[in-house]
Coordinates of C-alpha atoms in Angstrom, one line a residue:
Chain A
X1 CA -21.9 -32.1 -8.2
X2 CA -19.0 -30.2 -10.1
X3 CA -15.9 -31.9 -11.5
X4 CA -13.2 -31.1 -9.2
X5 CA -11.5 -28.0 -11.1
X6 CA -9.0 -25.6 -9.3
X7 CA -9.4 -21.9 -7.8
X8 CA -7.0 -19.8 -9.4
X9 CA -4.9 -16.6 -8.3
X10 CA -4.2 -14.3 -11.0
X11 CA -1.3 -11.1 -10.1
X12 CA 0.0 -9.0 -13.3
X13 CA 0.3 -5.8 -13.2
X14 CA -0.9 -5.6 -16.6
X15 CA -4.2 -6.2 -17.3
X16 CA -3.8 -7.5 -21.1
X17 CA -2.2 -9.9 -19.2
X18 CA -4.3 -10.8 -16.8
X19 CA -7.2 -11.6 -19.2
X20 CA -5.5 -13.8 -21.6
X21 CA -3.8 -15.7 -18.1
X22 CA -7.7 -15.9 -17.0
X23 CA -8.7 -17.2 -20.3
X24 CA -6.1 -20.0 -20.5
X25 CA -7.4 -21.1 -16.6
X26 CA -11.1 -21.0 -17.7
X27 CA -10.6 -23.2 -20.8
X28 CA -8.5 -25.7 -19.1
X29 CA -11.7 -26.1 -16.7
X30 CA -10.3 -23.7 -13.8
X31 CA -11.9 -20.8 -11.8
X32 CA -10.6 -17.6 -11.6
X33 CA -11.1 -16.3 -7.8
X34 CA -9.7 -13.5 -8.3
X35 CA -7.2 -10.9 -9.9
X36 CA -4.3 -8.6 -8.5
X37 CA -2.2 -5.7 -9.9
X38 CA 0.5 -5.9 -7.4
X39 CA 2.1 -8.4 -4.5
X40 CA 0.7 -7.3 -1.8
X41 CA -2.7 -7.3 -2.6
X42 CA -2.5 -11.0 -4.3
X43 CA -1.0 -11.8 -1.0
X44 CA -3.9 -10.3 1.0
X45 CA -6.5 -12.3 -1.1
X46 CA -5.0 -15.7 -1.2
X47 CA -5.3 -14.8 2.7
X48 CA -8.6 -14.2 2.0
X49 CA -9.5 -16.7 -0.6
X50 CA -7.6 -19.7 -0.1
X51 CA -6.6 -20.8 -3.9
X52 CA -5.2 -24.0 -5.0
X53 CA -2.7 -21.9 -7.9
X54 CA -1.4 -18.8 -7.8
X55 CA 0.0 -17.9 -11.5
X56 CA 2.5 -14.8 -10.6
X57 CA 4.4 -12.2 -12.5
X58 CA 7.7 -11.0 -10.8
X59 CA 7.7 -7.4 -11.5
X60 CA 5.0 -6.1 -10.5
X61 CA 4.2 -2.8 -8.1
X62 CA 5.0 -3.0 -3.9
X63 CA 5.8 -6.5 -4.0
X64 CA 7.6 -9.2 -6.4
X65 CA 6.0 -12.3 -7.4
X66 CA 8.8 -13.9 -5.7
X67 CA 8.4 -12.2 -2.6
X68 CA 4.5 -12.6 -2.7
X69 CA 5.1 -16.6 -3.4
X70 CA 7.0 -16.8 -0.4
X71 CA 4.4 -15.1 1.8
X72 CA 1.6 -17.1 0.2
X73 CA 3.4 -20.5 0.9
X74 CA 3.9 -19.2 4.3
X75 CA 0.4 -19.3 5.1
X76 CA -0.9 -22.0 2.7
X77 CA 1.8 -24.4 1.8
X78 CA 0.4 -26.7 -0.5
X79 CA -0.5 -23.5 -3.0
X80 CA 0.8 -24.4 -6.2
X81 CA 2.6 -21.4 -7.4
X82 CA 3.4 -20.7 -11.0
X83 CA 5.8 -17.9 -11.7
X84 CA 5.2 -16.2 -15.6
X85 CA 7.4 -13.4 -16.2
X86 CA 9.2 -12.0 -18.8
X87 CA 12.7 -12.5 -16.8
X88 CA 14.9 -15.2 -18.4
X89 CA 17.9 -15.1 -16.5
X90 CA 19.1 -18.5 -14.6
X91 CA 19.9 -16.7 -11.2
X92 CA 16.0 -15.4 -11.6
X93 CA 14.5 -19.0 -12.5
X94 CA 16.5 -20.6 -9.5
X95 CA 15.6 -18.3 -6.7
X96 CA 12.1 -18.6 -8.0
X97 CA 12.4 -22.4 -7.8
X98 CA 14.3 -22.5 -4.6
X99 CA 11.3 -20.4 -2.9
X100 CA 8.7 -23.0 -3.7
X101 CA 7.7 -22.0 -7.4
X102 CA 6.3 -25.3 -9.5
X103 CA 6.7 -23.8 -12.9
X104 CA 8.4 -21.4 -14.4
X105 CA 6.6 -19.6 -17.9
X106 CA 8.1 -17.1 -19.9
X107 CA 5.8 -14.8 -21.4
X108 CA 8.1 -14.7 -24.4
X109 CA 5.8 -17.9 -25.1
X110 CA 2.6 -17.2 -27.2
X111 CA -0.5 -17.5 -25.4
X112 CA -1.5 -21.2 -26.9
X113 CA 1.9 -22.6 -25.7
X114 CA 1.9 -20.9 -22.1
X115 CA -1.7 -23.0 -22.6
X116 CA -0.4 -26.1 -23.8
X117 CA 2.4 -25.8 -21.2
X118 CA -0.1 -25.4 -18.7
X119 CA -2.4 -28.4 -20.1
X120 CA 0.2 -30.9 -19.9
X121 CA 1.1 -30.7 -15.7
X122 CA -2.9 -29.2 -15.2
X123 CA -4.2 -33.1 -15.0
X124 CA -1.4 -33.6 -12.4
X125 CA -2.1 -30.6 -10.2
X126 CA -5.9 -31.4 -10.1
X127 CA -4.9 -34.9 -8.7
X128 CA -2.9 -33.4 -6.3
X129 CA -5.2 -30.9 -4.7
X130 CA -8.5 -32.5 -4.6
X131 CA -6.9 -36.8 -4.4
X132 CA -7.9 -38.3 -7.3
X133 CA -6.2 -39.7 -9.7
X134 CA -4.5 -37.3 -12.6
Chain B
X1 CA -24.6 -36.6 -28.5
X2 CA -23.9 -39.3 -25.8
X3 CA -22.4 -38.4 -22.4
X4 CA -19.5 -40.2 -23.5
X5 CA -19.0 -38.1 -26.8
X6 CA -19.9 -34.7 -25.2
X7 CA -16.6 -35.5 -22.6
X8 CA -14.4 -36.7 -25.9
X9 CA -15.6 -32.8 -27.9
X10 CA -15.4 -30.9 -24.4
X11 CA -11.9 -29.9 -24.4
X12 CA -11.8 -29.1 -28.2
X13 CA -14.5 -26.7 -27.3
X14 CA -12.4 -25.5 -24.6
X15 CA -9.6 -24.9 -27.0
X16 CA -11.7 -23.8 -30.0
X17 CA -13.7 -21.0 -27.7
X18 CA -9.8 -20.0 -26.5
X19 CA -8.9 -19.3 -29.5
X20 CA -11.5 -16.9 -30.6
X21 CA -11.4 -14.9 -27.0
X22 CA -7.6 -14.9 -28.0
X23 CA -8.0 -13.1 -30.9
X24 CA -10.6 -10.8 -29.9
X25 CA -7.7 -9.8 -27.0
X26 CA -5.1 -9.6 -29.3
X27 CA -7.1 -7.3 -31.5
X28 CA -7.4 -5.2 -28.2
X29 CA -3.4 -5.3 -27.7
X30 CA -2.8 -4.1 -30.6
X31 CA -5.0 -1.3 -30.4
X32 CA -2.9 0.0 -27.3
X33 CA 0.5 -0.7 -28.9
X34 CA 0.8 2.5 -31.4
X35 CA 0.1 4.7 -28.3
X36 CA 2.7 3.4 -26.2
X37 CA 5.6 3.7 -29.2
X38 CA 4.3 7.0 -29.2
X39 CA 5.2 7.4 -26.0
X40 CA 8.5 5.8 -26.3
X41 CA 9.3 8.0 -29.5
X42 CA 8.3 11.7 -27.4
X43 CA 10.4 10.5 -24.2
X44 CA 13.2 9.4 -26.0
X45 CA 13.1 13.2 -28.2
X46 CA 13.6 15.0 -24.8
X47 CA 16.3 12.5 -23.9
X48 CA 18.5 12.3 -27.4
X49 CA 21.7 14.1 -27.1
X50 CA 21.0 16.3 -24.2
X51 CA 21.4 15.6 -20.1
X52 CA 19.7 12.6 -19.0
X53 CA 16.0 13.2 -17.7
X54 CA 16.4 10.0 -15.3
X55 CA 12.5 10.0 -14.7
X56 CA 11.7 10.3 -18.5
X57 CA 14.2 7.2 -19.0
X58 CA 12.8 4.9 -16.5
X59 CA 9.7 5.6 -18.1
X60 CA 11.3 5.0 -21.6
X61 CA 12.2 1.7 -20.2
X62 CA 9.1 0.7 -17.8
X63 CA 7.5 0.9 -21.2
X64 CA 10.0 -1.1 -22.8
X65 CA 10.0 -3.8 -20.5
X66 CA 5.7 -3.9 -20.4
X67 CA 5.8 -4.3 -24.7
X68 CA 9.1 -6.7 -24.2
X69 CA 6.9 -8.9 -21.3
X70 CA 3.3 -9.1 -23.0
X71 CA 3.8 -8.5 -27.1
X72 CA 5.2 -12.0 -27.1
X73 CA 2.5 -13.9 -25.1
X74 CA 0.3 -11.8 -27.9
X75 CA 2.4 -13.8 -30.5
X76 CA 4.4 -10.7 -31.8
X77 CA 7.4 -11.9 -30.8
X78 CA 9.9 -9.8 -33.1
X79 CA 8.2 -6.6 -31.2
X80 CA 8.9 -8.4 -27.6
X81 CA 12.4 -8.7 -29.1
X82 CA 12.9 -5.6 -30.4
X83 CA 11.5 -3.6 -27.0
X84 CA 13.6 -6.4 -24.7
X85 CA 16.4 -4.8 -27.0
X86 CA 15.3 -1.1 -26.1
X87 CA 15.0 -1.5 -22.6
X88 CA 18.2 -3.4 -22.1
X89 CA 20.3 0.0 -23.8
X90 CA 18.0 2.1 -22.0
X91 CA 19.1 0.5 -18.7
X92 CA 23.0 0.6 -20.1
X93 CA 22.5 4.6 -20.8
X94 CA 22.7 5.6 -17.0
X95 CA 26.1 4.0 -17.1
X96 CA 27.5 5.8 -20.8
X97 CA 30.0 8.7 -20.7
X98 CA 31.9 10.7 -23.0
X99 CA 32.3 9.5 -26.5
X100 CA 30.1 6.8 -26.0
X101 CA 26.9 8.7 -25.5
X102 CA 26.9 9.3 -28.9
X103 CA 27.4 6.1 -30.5
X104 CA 24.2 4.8 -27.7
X105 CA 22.2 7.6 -28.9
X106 CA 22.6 6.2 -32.5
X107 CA 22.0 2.6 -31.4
X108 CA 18.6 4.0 -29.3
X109 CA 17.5 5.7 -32.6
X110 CA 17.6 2.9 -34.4
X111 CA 15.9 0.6 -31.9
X112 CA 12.8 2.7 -31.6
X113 CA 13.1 3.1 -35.4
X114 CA 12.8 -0.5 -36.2
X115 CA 9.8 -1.0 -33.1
X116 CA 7.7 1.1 -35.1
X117 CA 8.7 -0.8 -38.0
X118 CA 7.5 -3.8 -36.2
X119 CA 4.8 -2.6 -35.3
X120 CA 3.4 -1.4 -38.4
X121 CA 4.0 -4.5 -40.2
X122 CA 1.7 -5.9 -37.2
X123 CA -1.1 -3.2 -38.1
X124 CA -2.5 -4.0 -41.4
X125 CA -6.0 -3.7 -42.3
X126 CA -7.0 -7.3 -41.9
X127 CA -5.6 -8.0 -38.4
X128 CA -7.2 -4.6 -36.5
X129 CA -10.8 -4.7 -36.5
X130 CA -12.3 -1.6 -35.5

């Protein structure tokens, strides 16, 4: 039987981004269930898919991270959504909160610290989806 | 190796085999970078001291804000900086009139000027492998 890992939701329109974001996952023991270049399709597939994380950009083609957070949580509520975007601003990091987001990254961050920032609450989330202790 | 020390090593594997896919990314990043301040540097030619092209500037800046959102997660942070810097003047250009213009022009200029600077300091033989 397989360690209990999570199933991940990737949406960036940029696909430089995307892989790095799916590296980070796969070494911290997660699976990557799929990818999205917009909202509305990373909506349509956590539909589909069911994820325990969705890791979100905000700007990103049809729909906004936030906006596609809000629909996901809609229809899954205990989806652990993680917004990482390059916005800074504290009106953007509070309406991201106040929709349901559990961490906030910015992408300003190099790639081993959005990791490490990721490693530290990973333990926690793991716990939290599949009942075991973190 | 025991059970017990495989589980100790496994995420140092994790982080070690991270941190070669990382660079082999980067290296691809970077390939895709002078191409994009090329297409900075042509948009912002038709632009410079004539009527505003509002489609070629939103381009200007879309690209901007793509360099400005990834090049730091890359770890070239001075060239997310500098395009967060670009994109924020592009976005204050719709607003300029009169003598103004002139003096954002300059400012624009020099912003894309010192990307490519940045960017070429990034691009030395030892970092891109063909």
């Amino acid at each position: 039987m397989s360690a209990p890992h999570l199933r991940v939701l990737i949406a960036d329109d940029e696909a430089h981004i995307r892989k790095v974001v799916a590296a980070i996952v796969t070494s911290l023991g997660g699976e990557v269930v799929a990818e999205a270049a917009d909202g509305e399709t990373a909506v349509a597939l956590a539909e589909e898919l069911r994820p325990d994380m969705a890791i979100l950009d905000i700007n990103m083609p049809r729909l906004t991270g936030d906006a596609a957070l809000e629909s996901m949580l809609g229809l899954a509520p205990g989806l652990i959504g993680v917004m990482m975007t390059a916005q800074d601003t504290m009106d953007t990091v509070r309406h991201c909160l106040r929709v349901g987001a559990r961490e906030y990254i910015l992408k300003s961050n190099p790639a081993e610290e959005i990791r490490r920032i990721l490693a530290e609450s990973w333990p926690h989330y793991v716990a939290e989806v599949h009942g075991v202790a973190a | 190796m025991s059970a017990d020390t495989a589980r100790a090593f496994a995420p140092l594997h994790a982080s070690h085999e991270f941190a070669l896919v990382l660079h082999a990314y980067r290296q691809d990043y970077l390939r895709g970078l002078p191409a994009q301040v090329d297409a900075i540097e042509n948009g912002w030619k038709k632009i410079e001291g004539s009527a505003i092209d509002l489609d070629c500037l939103l381009e200007i800046e879309l690209v901007a804000h793509t360099i400005a959102g990834s090049a730091g997660t890359f770890g070239f942070g001075e060239l997310s900086y500098k395009t967060r810097v670009l994109e924020y003047l592009m976005q204050e250009l719709t607003i300029v009139e009169g003598p103004a213009r002139k003096d954002y022009d300059r400012r624009i200029s020099a912003a894309i000027a010192s990307i490519r600077l940045a960017l070429d300091r990034e691009i030395v033989p030892d970092r891109v492998v063909a």
